[in-house]
Amino acid sequence: MILAELVVLGLAYGLLFGVLALGLTLIWGVMKVVNIAHGDFVIVGAYSSYWLFVLAGVHPILSILFTIPFGFGLGIIVYLGLVRRVAHAPELMSLFLTFGLSTLISSLLLYIYSPNQRAISVTFPSINGLGVILPGNAAIAAAYAVVVAVLLRVFLTRTYWGKAIRAVTEDSRSALLMGINPETVSMLSFGIGVAIASSVGSVVMLLQAVTPTGGGEFTLLSFVIVVLGGLGSPFGALIGGVVIGVVDNVASLYLPAAATPAIGFIILVIVLIVRPSGIMGAKGS
């Protein structure tokens, strides 16, 4: 039964990780920008929820109503001020730029809030089904991830701007000939990506404590998931997140805690050898 609980818990965490990676793969698909600061936007969202809870008593779940528009606006500002200068440039340029942005964000947070861990003590009742117990906070995280994935799917397939994002991802030149402005689509995509990361930060506050320098961990995890699932594939990001989440949790049953973080990378290497395009990536991508 412990194994079943670890699988279910890994599925819950994996869905949240997969949604986090959705934002990264959306930005990559449209602009080919390597966003090293992706995890730092998670920390910004987490700290926003923390202070809303401490200063105004706003529940972390309700704070998502703030972190989504806040993250979207922040993403637009960062895109217009910095990222658009390296959009569609060689990947190394965006990597250096966003690495500097990541360092700036973490340093500012460290200066303002100190390196002390911050956490919110809010617990939802556990869910018990067929003898398998799932912590309530993890269930909330999984439910949120499913809602975001469904809404993003509807947005990308049913709305004009969603279809425009898909068109630019497929072929930006053809999209331009069809009257779609790639610049506007890039700005929108970056805003959505940062909004997703910031809102995931609000949910992360239900699961663990955060520090100003914790963004790198989320960025690395997102990159592993994106590459594992297939670059530019939203569904692949969800699959990759679930694989990493389940394997990490199950491995903790048999391996020392210090060794489990390496499992995800071992799976990534195996997948890249067998299928370099990732699980859901197109061959040759």
mmCIF file of N, CA and C in Angstrom, residues 93-184:
data_model
loop_
_atom_site.group_PDB
_atom_site.id
_atom_site.type_symbol
_atom_site.label_atom_id
_atom_site.label_comp_id
_atom_site.label_asym_id
_atom_site.label_seq_id
_atom_site.Cartn_x
_atom_site.Cartn_y
_atom_site.Cartn_z
ATOM 1 N N MET A 93 22.250 33.532 -26.724
ATOM 2 C CA MET A 93 21.986 34.914 -26.321
ATOM 3 C C MET A 93 20.884 34.968 -25.254
ATOM 4 N N SER A 94 19.786 34.252 -25.499
ATOM 5 C CA SER A 94 18.693 34.260 -24.521
ATOM 6 C C SER A 94 19.095 33.560 -23.231
ATOM 7 N N LEU A 95 19.950 32.541 -23.370
ATOM 8 C CA LEU A 95 20.419 31.835 -22.167
ATOM 9 C C LEU A 95 21.197 32.784 -21.262
ATOM 10 N N PHE A 96 22.122 33.563 -21.846
ATOM 11 C CA PHE A 96 22.906 34.507 -21.040
ATOM 12 C C PHE A 96 22.010 35.584 -20.433
ATOM 13 N N LEU A 97 21.075 36.095 -21.238
ATOM 14 C CA LEU A 97 20.196 37.165 -20.750
ATOM 15 C C LEU A 97 19.339 36.695 -19.587
ATOM 16 N N THR A 98 18.686 35.553 -19.755
ATOM 17 C CA THR A 98 17.794 35.078 -18.690
ATOM 18 C C THR A 98 18.572 34.562 -17.477
ATOM 19 N N PHE A 99 19.816 34.136 -17.696
ATOM 20 C CA PHE A 99 20.654 33.777 -16.542
ATOM 21 C C PHE A 99 20.937 35.022 -15.701
ATOM 22 N N GLY A 100 21.243 36.122 -16.391
ATOM 23 C CA GLY A 100 21.434 37.382 -15.663
ATOM 24 C C GLY A 100 20.160 37.822 -14.965
ATOM 25 N N LEU A 101 19.016 37.636 -15.624
ATOM 26 C CA LEU A 101 17.735 37.989 -15.012
ATOM 27 C C LEU A 101 17.466 37.132 -13.775
ATOM 28 N N SER A 102 17.791 35.853 -13.891
ATOM 29 C CA SER A 102 17.616 34.932 -12.760
ATOM 30 C C SER A 102 18.461 35.381 -11.568
ATOM 31 N N THR A 103 19.711 35.743 -11.848
ATOM 32 C CA THR A 103 20.606 36.205 -10.774
ATOM 33 C C THR A 103 20.089 37.490 -10.146
ATOM 34 N N LEU A 104 19.560 38.378 -10.992
ATOM 35 C CA LEU A 104 19.027 39.649 -10.483
ATOM 36 C C LEU A 104 17.830 39.412 -9.569
ATOM 37 N N ILE A 105 16.890 38.562 -10.007
ATOM 38 C CA ILE A 105 15.686 38.305 -9.205
ATOM 39 C C ILE A 105 16.039 37.665 -7.864
ATOM 40 N N SER A 106 16.875 36.634 -7.906
ATOM 41 C CA SER A 106 17.217 35.938 -6.658
ATOM 42 C C SER A 106 18.010 36.848 -5.716
ATOM 43 N N SER A 107 18.880 37.700 -6.281
ATOM 44 C CA SER A 107 19.663 38.608 -5.440
ATOM 45 C C SER A 107 18.772 39.658 -4.787
ATOM 46 N N LEU A 108 17.801 40.186 -5.557
ATOM 47 C CA LEU A 108 16.875 41.165 -4.988
ATOM 48 C C LEU A 108 16.043 40.557 -3.868
ATOM 49 N N LEU A 109 15.533 39.338 -4.102
ATOM 50 C CA LEU A 109 14.741 38.662 -3.069
ATOM 51 C C LEU A 109 15.584 38.375 -1.837
ATOM 52 N N LEU A 110 16.837 37.986 -2.079
ATOM 53 C CA LEU A 110 17.742 37.697 -0.964
ATOM 54 C C LEU A 110 18.022 38.958 -0.157
ATOM 55 N N TYR A 111 18.200 40.079 -0.852
ATOM 56 C CA TYR A 111 18.489 41.350 -0.173
ATOM 57 C C TYR A 111 17.278 41.821 0.637
ATOM 58 N N ILE A 112 16.091 41.660 0.050
ATOM 59 C CA ILE A 112 14.881 42.181 0.708
ATOM 60 C C ILE A 112 14.410 41.267 1.840
ATOM 61 N N TYR A 113 14.443 39.956 1.594
ATOM 62 C CA TYR A 113 13.795 39.031 2.535
ATOM 63 C C TYR A 113 14.759 38.155 3.337
ATOM 64 N N SER A 114 16.073 38.263 3.098
ATOM 65 C CA SER A 114 17.065 37.436 3.793
ATOM 66 C C SER A 114 16.956 35.981 3.336
ATOM 67 N N PRO A 115 17.973 35.156 3.636
ATOM 68 C CA PRO A 115 17.935 33.762 3.152
ATOM 69 C C PRO A 115 17.043 32.839 3.970
ATOM 70 N N ASN A 116 16.321 33.371 4.948
ATOM 71 C CA ASN A 116 15.461 32.529 5.789
ATOM 72 C C ASN A 116 14.353 31.873 4.963
ATOM 73 N N GLN A 117 14.032 30.648 5.329
ATOM 74 C CA GLN A 117 12.935 29.942 4.666
ATOM 75 C C GLN A 117 11.590 30.561 5.051
ATOM 76 N N ARG A 118 10.685 30.570 4.095
ATOM 77 C CA ARG A 118 9.334 31.062 4.349
ATOM 78 C C ARG A 118 8.347 29.941 4.036
ATOM 79 N N ALA A 119 7.358 29.781 4.894
ATOM 80 C CA ALA A 119 6.370 28.719 4.693
ATOM 81 C C ALA A 119 5.011 29.182 5.206
ATOM 82 N N ILE A 120 3.958 28.609 4.668
ATOM 83 C CA ILE A 120 2.595 28.892 5.107
ATOM 84 C C ILE A 120 2.013 27.621 5.700
ATOM 85 N N SER A 121 1.524 27.742 6.919
ATOM 86 C CA SER A 121 0.972 26.568 7.608
ATOM 87 C C SER A 121 -0.529 26.475 7.346
ATOM 88 N N VAL A 122 -0.874 25.900 6.207
ATOM 89 C CA VAL A 122 -2.273 25.660 5.845
ATOM 90 C C VAL A 122 -2.388 24.206 5.409
ATOM 91 N N THR A 123 -3.281 23.450 6.009
ATOM 92 C CA THR A 123 -3.401 22.026 5.696
ATOM 93 C C THR A 123 -4.835 21.676 5.343
ATOM 94 N N PHE A 124 -4.989 21.014 4.216
ATOM 95 C CA PHE A 124 -6.298 20.507 3.806
ATOM 96 C C PHE A 124 -6.436 19.054 4.283
ATOM 97 N N PRO A 125 -7.653 18.589 4.540
ATOM 98 C CA PRO A 125 -7.846 17.191 4.973
ATOM 99 C C PRO A 125 -7.365 16.203 3.911
ATOM 100 N N SER A 126 -6.789 15.108 4.370
ATOM 101 C CA SER A 126 -6.313 14.081 3.438
ATOM 102 C C SER A 126 -7.492 13.374 2.777
ATOM 103 N N ILE A 127 -7.214 12.800 1.605
ATOM 104 C CA ILE A 127 -8.238 12.054 0.867
ATOM 105 C C ILE A 127 -7.906 10.568 0.970
ATOM 106 N N ASN A 128 -8.904 9.773 1.355
ATOM 107 C CA ASN A 128 -8.702 8.329 1.504
ATOM 108 C C ASN A 128 -9.609 7.598 0.519
ATOM 109 N N GLY A 129 -8.993 6.874 -0.420
ATOM 110 C CA GLY A 129 -9.766 6.115 -1.389
ATOM 111 C C GLY A 129 -9.120 4.768 -1.653
ATOM 112 N N LEU A 130 -9.868 3.673 -1.488
ATOM 113 C CA LEU A 130 -9.353 2.309 -1.694
ATOM 114 C C LEU A 130 -8.131 2.036 -0.823
ATOM 115 N N GLY A 131 -8.122 2.650 0.339
ATOM 116 C CA GLY A 131 -7.021 2.427 1.275
ATOM 117 C C GLY A 131 -5.788 3.261 0.981
ATOM 118 N N VAL A 132 -5.840 4.057 -0.081
ATOM 119 C CA VAL A 132 -4.703 4.919 -0.434
ATOM 120 C C VAL A 132 -4.980 6.326 0.090
ATOM 121 N N ILE A 133 -4.048 6.844 0.886
ATOM 122 C CA ILE A 133 -4.217 8.168 1.482
ATOM 123 C C ILE A 133 -3.373 9.177 0.714
ATOM 124 N N LEU A 134 -4.025 10.254 0.265
ATOM 125 C CA LEU A 134 -3.317 11.322 -0.439
ATOM 126 C C LEU A 134 -3.460 12.601 0.390
ATOM 127 N N PRO A 135 -2.323 13.219 0.780
ATOM 128 C CA PRO A 135 -2.410 14.477 1.531
ATOM 129 C C PRO A 135 -3.266 15.504 0.797
ATOM 130 N N GLY A 136 -4.095 16.232 1.554
ATOM 131 C CA GLY A 136 -5.018 17.180 0.939
ATOM 132 C C GLY A 136 -4.313 18.257 0.127
ATOM 133 N N ASN A 137 -3.162 18.743 0.620
ATOM 134 C CA ASN A 137 -2.456 19.803 -0.104
ATOM 135 C C ASN A 137 -1.964 19.301 -1.462
ATOM 136 N N ALA A 138 -1.493 18.043 -1.521
ATOM 137 C CA ALA A 138 -1.046 17.478 -2.799
ATOM 138 C C ALA A 138 -2.230 17.300 -3.746
ATOM 139 N N ALA A 139 -3.393 16.918 -3.190
ATOM 140 C CA ALA A 139 -4.597 16.775 -4.024
ATOM 141 C C ALA A 139 -5.009 18.117 -4.618
ATOM 142 N N ILE A 140 -4.920 19.185 -3.815
ATOM 143 C CA ILE A 140 -5.236 20.525 -4.309
ATOM 144 C C ILE A 140 -4.267 20.920 -5.436
ATOM 145 N N ALA A 141 -2.986 20.598 -5.241
ATOM 146 C CA ALA A 141 -1.979 20.917 -6.266
ATOM 147 C C ALA A 141 -2.295 20.196 -7.572
ATOM 148 N N ALA A 142 -2.672 18.911 -7.469
ATOM 149 C CA ALA A 142 -3.001 18.138 -8.673
ATOM 150 C C ALA A 142 -4.248 18.689 -9.357
ATOM 151 N N ALA A 143 -5.255 19.039 -8.551
ATOM 152 C CA ALA A 143 -6.499 19.591 -9.118
ATOM 153 C C ALA A 143 -6.218 20.905 -9.834
ATOM 154 N N TYR A 144 -5.391 21.737 -9.224
ATOM 155 C CA TYR A 144 -5.040 23.014 -9.855
ATOM 156 C C TYR A 144 -4.318 22.777 -11.185
ATOM 157 N N ALA A 145 -3.398 21.812 -11.184
ATOM 158 C CA ALA A 145 -2.649 21.512 -12.410
ATOM 159 C C ALA A 145 -3.587 21.057 -13.528
ATOM 160 N N VAL A 146 -4.564 20.224 -13.187
ATOM 161 C CA VAL A 146 -5.514 19.735 -14.199
ATOM 162 C C VAL A 146 -6.338 20.903 -14.758
ATOM 163 N N VAL A 147 -6.781 21.790 -13.865
ATOM 164 C CA VAL A 147 -7.578 22.946 -14.303
ATOM 165 C C VAL A 147 -6.769 23.826 -15.255
ATOM 166 N N VAL A 148 -5.517 24.103 -14.894
ATOM 167 C CA VAL A 148 -4.671 24.948 -15.749
ATOM 168 C C VAL A 148 -4.427 24.277 -17.102
ATOM 169 N N ALA A 149 -4.145 22.974 -17.077
ATOM 170 C CA ALA A 149 -3.881 22.255 -18.334
ATOM 171 C C ALA A 149 -5.106 22.280 -19.246
ATOM 172 N N VAL A 150 -6.291 22.081 -18.658
ATOM 173 C CA VAL A 150 -7.521 22.085 -19.465
ATOM 174 C C VAL A 150 -7.791 23.476 -20.032
ATOM 175 N N LEU A 151 -7.663 24.507 -19.172
ATOM 176 C CA LEU A 151 -7.908 25.877 -19.633
ATOM 177 C C LEU A 151 -6.916 26.281 -20.721
ATOM 178 N N LEU A 152 -5.659 25.877 -20.560
ATOM 179 C CA LEU A 152 -4.654 26.211 -21.577
ATOM 180 C C LEU A 152 -4.957 25.495 -22.886
ATOM 181 N N ARG A 153 -5.409 24.253 -22.768
ATOM 182 C CA ARG A 153 -5.789 23.489 -23.961
ATOM 183 C C ARG A 153 -6.947 24.176 -24.694
ATOM 184 N N VAL A 154 -7.957 24.593 -23.929
ATOM 185 C CA VAL A 154 -9.108 25.295 -24.529
ATOM 186 C C VAL A 154 -8.651 26.598 -25.172
ATOM 187 N N PHE A 155 -7.774 27.321 -24.470
ATOM 188 C CA PHE A 155 -7.266 28.592 -25.003
ATOM 189 C C PHE A 155 -6.522 28.386 -26.323
ATOM 190 N N LEU A 156 -5.674 27.366 -26.365
ATOM 191 C CA LEU A 156 -4.845 27.141 -27.559
ATOM 192 C C LEU A 156 -5.641 26.610 -28.746
ATOM 193 N N THR A 157 -6.755 25.959 -28.475
ATOM 194 C CA THR A 157 -7.517 25.334 -29.574
ATOM 195 C C THR A 157 -8.803 26.071 -29.946
ATOM 196 N N ARG A 158 -9.323 26.924 -29.050
ATOM 197 C CA ARG A 158 -10.632 27.529 -29.300
ATOM 198 C C ARG A 158 -10.591 29.044 -29.486
ATOM 199 N N THR A 159 -9.499 29.690 -29.149
ATOM 200 C CA THR A 159 -9.463 31.150 -29.231
ATOM 201 C C THR A 159 -8.544 31.604 -30.365
ATOM 202 N N TYR A 160 -8.759 32.831 -30.821
ATOM 203 C CA TYR A 160 -7.935 33.369 -31.916
ATOM 204 C C TYR A 160 -6.468 33.431 -31.515
ATOM 205 N N TRP A 161 -6.196 33.989 -30.315
ATOM 206 C CA TRP A 161 -4.797 34.148 -29.913
ATOM 207 C C TRP A 161 -4.148 32.809 -29.612
ATOM 208 N N GLY A 162 -4.942 31.868 -29.123
ATOM 209 C CA GLY A 162 -4.385 30.533 -28.912
ATOM 210 C C GLY A 162 -3.982 29.885 -30.221
ATOM 211 N N LYS A 163 -4.854 30.008 -31.233
ATOM 212 C CA LYS A 163 -4.523 29.462 -32.552
ATOM 213 C C LYS A 163 -3.344 30.215 -33.168
ATOM 214 N N ALA A 164 -3.255 31.536 -32.869
ATOM 215 C CA ALA A 164 -2.123 32.315 -33.374
ATOM 216 C C ALA A 164 -0.816 31.817 -32.767
ATOM 217 N N ILE A 165 -0.829 31.488 -31.472
ATOM 218 C CA ILE A 165 0.367 30.959 -30.817
ATOM 219 C C ILE A 165 0.790 29.643 -31.478
ATOM 220 N N ARG A 166 -0.190 28.781 -31.752
ATOM 221 C CA ARG A 166 0.134 27.503 -32.396
ATOM 222 C C ARG A 166 0.670 27.731 -33.807
ATOM 223 N N ALA A 167 0.098 28.713 -34.510
ATOM 224 C CA ALA A 167 0.550 28.989 -35.871
ATOM 225 C C ALA A 167 1.990 29.490 -35.883
ATOM 226 N N VAL A 168 2.310 30.402 -34.966
ATOM 227 C CA VAL A 168 3.681 30.933 -34.898
ATOM 228 C C VAL A 168 4.652 29.833 -34.475
ATOM 229 N N THR A 169 4.201 28.963 -33.569
ATOM 230 C CA THR A 169 5.053 27.839 -33.156
ATOM 231 C C THR A 169 5.371 26.933 -34.340
ATOM 232 N N GLU A 170 4.365 26.699 -35.204
ATOM 233 C CA GLU A 170 4.571 25.816 -36.357
ATOM 234 C C GLU A 170 5.437 26.481 -37.416
ATOM 235 N N ASP A 171 5.101 27.720 -37.795
ATOM 236 C CA ASP A 171 5.834 28.413 -38.862
ATOM 237 C C ASP A 171 5.536 29.914 -38.749
ATOM 238 N N SER A 172 6.484 30.657 -38.178
ATOM 239 C CA SER A 172 6.251 32.082 -37.938
ATOM 240 C C SER A 172 6.128 32.868 -39.241
ATOM 241 N N ARG A 173 6.853 32.467 -40.297
ATOM 242 C CA ARG A 173 6.770 33.195 -41.571
ATOM 243 C C ARG A 173 5.383 33.049 -42.198
ATOM 244 N N SER A 174 4.881 31.826 -42.205
ATOM 245 C CA SER A 174 3.543 31.604 -42.758
ATOM 246 C C SER A 174 2.487 32.319 -41.922
ATOM 247 N N ALA A 175 2.679 32.327 -40.589
ATOM 248 C CA ALA A 175 1.740 33.026 -39.709
ATOM 249 C C ALA A 175 1.721 34.513 -40.021
ATOM 250 N N LEU A 176 2.894 35.084 -40.288
ATOM 251 C CA LEU A 176 2.979 36.508 -40.622
ATOM 252 C C LEU A 176 2.228 36.801 -41.923
ATOM 253 N N LEU A 177 2.349 35.891 -42.908
ATOM 254 C CA LEU A 177 1.639 36.070 -44.176
ATOM 255 C C LEU A 177 0.122 35.993 -43.997
ATOM 256 N N MET A 178 -0.298 35.305 -42.936
ATOM 257 C CA MET A 178 -1.734 35.183 -42.646
ATOM 258 C C MET A 178 -2.249 36.352 -41.801
ATOM 259 N N GLY A 179 -1.393 37.340 -41.555
ATOM 260 C CA GLY A 179 -1.817 38.528 -40.812
ATOM 261 C C GLY A 179 -1.615 38.449 -39.317
ATOM 262 N N ILE A 180 -0.902 37.418 -38.845
ATOM 263 C CA ILE A 180 -0.636 37.281 -37.407
ATOM 264 C C ILE A 180 0.666 37.993 -37.070
ATOM 265 N N ASN A 181 0.641 38.833 -36.062
ATOM 266 C CA ASN A 181 1.832 39.581 -35.649
ATOM 267 C C ASN A 181 2.660 38.721 -34.690
ATOM 268 N N PRO A 182 3.809 38.183 -35.121
ATOM 269 C CA PRO A 182 4.619 37.330 -34.239
ATOM 270 C C PRO A 182 5.101 38.054 -32.990
ATOM 271 N N GLU A 183 5.304 39.363 -33.089
ATOM 272 C CA GLU A 183 5.769 40.138 -31.930
ATOM 273 C C GLU A 183 4.716 40.116 -30.815
ATOM 274 N N THR A 184 3.468 40.333 -31.208
ATOM 275 C CA THR A 184 2.377 40.301 -30.216
ATOM 276 C C THR A 184 2.211 38.903 -29.630
#
